[in-house]
Coordinates of C-alpha atoms in Angstrom, one line a residue:
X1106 CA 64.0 -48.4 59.7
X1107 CA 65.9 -44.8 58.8
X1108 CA 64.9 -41.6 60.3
X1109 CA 65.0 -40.0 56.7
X1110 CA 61.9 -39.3 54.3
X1111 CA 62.2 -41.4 51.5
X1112 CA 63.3 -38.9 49.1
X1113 CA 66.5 -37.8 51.4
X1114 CA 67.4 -41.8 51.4
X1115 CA 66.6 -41.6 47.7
X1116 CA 68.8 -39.4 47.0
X1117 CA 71.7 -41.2 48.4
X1118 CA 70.5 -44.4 47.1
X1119 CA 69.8 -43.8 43.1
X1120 CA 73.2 -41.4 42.9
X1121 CA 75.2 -45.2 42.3
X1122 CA 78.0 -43.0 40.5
X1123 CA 78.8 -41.7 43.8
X1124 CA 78.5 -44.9 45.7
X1125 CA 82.3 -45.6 46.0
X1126 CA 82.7 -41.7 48.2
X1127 CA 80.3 -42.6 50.5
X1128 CA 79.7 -46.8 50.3
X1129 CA 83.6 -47.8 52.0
X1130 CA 82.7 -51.1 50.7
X1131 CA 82.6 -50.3 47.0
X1132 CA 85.4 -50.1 45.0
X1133 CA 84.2 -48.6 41.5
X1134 CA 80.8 -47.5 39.7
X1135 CA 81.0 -46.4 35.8
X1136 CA 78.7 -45.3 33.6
X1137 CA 78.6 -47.0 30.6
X1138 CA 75.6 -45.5 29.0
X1139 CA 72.6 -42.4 30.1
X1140 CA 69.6 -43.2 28.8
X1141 CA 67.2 -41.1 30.6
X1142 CA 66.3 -42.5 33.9
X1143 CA 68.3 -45.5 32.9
X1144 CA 72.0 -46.4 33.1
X1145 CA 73.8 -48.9 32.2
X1146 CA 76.3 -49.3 35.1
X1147 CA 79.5 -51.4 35.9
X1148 CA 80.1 -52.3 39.2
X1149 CA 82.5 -53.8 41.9
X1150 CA 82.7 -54.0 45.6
X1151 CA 84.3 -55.8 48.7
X1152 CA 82.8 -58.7 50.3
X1153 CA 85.2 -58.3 53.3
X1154 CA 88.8 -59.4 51.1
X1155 CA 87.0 -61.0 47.8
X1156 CA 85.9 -58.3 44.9
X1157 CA 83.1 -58.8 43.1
X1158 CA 82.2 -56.9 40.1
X1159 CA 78.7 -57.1 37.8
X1160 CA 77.0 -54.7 35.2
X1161 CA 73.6 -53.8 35.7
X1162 CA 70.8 -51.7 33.8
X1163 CA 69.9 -49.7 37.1
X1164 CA 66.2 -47.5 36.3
X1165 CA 65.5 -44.6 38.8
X1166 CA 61.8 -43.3 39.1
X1167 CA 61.9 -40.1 41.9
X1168 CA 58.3 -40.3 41.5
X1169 CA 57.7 -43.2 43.1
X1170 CA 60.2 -43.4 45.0
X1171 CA 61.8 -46.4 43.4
X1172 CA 65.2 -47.9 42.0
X1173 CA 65.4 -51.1 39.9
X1174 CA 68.8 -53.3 39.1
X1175 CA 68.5 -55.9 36.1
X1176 CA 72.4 -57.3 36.5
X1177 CA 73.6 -58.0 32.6
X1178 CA 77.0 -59.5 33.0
X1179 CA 78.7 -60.7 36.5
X1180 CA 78.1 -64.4 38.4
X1181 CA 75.0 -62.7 39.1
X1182 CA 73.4 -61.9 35.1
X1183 CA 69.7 -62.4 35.2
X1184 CA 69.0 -60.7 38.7
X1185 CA 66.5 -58.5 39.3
X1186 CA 67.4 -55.6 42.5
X1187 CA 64.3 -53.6 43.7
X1188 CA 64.6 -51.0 46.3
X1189 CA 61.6 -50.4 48.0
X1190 CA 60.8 -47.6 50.0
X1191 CA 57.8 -47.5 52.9
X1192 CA 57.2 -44.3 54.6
X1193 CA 56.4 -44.8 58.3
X1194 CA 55.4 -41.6 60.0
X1195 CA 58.9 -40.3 60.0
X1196 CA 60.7 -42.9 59.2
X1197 CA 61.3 -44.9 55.9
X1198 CA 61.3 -48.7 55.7
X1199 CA 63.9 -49.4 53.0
X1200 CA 63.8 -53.0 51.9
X1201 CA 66.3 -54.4 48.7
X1202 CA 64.4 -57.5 47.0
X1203 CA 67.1 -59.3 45.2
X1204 CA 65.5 -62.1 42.9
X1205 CA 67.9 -64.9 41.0
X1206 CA 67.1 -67.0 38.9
X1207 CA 70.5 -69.0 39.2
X1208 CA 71.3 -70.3 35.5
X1209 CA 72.7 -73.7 36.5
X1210 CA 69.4 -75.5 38.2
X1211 CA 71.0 -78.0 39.6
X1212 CA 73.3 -75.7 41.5
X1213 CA 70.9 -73.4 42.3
X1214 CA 70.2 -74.2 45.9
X1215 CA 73.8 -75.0 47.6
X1216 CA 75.3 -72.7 45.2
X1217 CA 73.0 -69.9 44.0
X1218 CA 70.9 -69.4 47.5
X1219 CA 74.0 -70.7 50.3
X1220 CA 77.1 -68.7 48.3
X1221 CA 75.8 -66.4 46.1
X1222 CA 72.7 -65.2 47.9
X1223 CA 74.1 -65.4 51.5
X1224 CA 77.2 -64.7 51.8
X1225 CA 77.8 -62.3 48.9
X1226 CA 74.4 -60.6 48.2
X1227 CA 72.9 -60.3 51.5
X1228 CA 76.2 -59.2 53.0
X1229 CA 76.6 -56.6 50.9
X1230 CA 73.0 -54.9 51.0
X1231 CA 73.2 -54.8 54.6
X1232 CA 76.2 -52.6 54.5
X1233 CA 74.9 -50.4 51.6
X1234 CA 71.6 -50.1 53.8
X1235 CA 73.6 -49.8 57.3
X1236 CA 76.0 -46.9 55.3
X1237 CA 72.5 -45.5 53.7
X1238 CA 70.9 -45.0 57.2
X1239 CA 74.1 -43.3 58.7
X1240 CA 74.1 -40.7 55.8
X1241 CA 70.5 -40.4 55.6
X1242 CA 69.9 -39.7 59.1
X1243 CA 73.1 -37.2 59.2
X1244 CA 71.4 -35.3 56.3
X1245 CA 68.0 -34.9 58.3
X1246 CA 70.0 -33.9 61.6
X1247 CA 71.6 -31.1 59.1

């Protein structure tokens, strides 16, 4: 739960280009390609000493508010990254739905859910979200 409207957390959120000044754990975004609300984004972080780097087709919609990830290239190509966020009185419920489809079946459990989904994955949104609530909540205070 972070003590910022959606749209502050939003803003912090869908600005990915920016992600590596205020995300310590990220190491680089690039834009590849604008198209609109769209971008086509190559991206790396730290999961604690190990880089990992993907490309994803990342879709922002202010409206809603909403951000959606389909990862292209990277360990994790096929992934679909939705941040979803919940207003609760003051507060904003922020929730990031990672779905993967792993591409080797019979890996997919010990390899796909176990490696990939625990230890990198999950580890890494909780420190984008942990980092995303300390700005967010900074902004509001002023």
């Amino acid at each position: 739960m972070i003590a910022a409207p959606a749209s502050v957390i939003y803003g912090f959120a869908s600005d990915t280009p920016r992600w590596p000044e205020i995300l310590p754990h990220y190491r680089y975004v690039r834009v590849r390609e604008r198209r609109g609300e769209t971008l086509l984004v190559d991206m790396s972080c730290w999961r604690d000493a190990i880089p990992i780097r993907w490309t994803a087709e990342q879709t922002n919609d202010a409206a809603t508010p909403h951000i959606a990830f389909h990862h292209v290239r990277g360990w994790t190509r096929g992934m679909d990254v939705e941040w979803i966020f919940t207003p609760e009185g003051e507060h904003t419920r922020v929730s990031i739905v990672h779905r993967l489809a792993f591409r080797f079946p019979i890996f997919a459990d010990a390899i796909g859910k176990h490696i990939v989904g625990n230890f990198f994955i999950h580890d890494v949104a909780n420190k984008t979200l942990a980092r995303m609530k300390v700005l967010a909540e900074a902004a509001v205070r002023g």
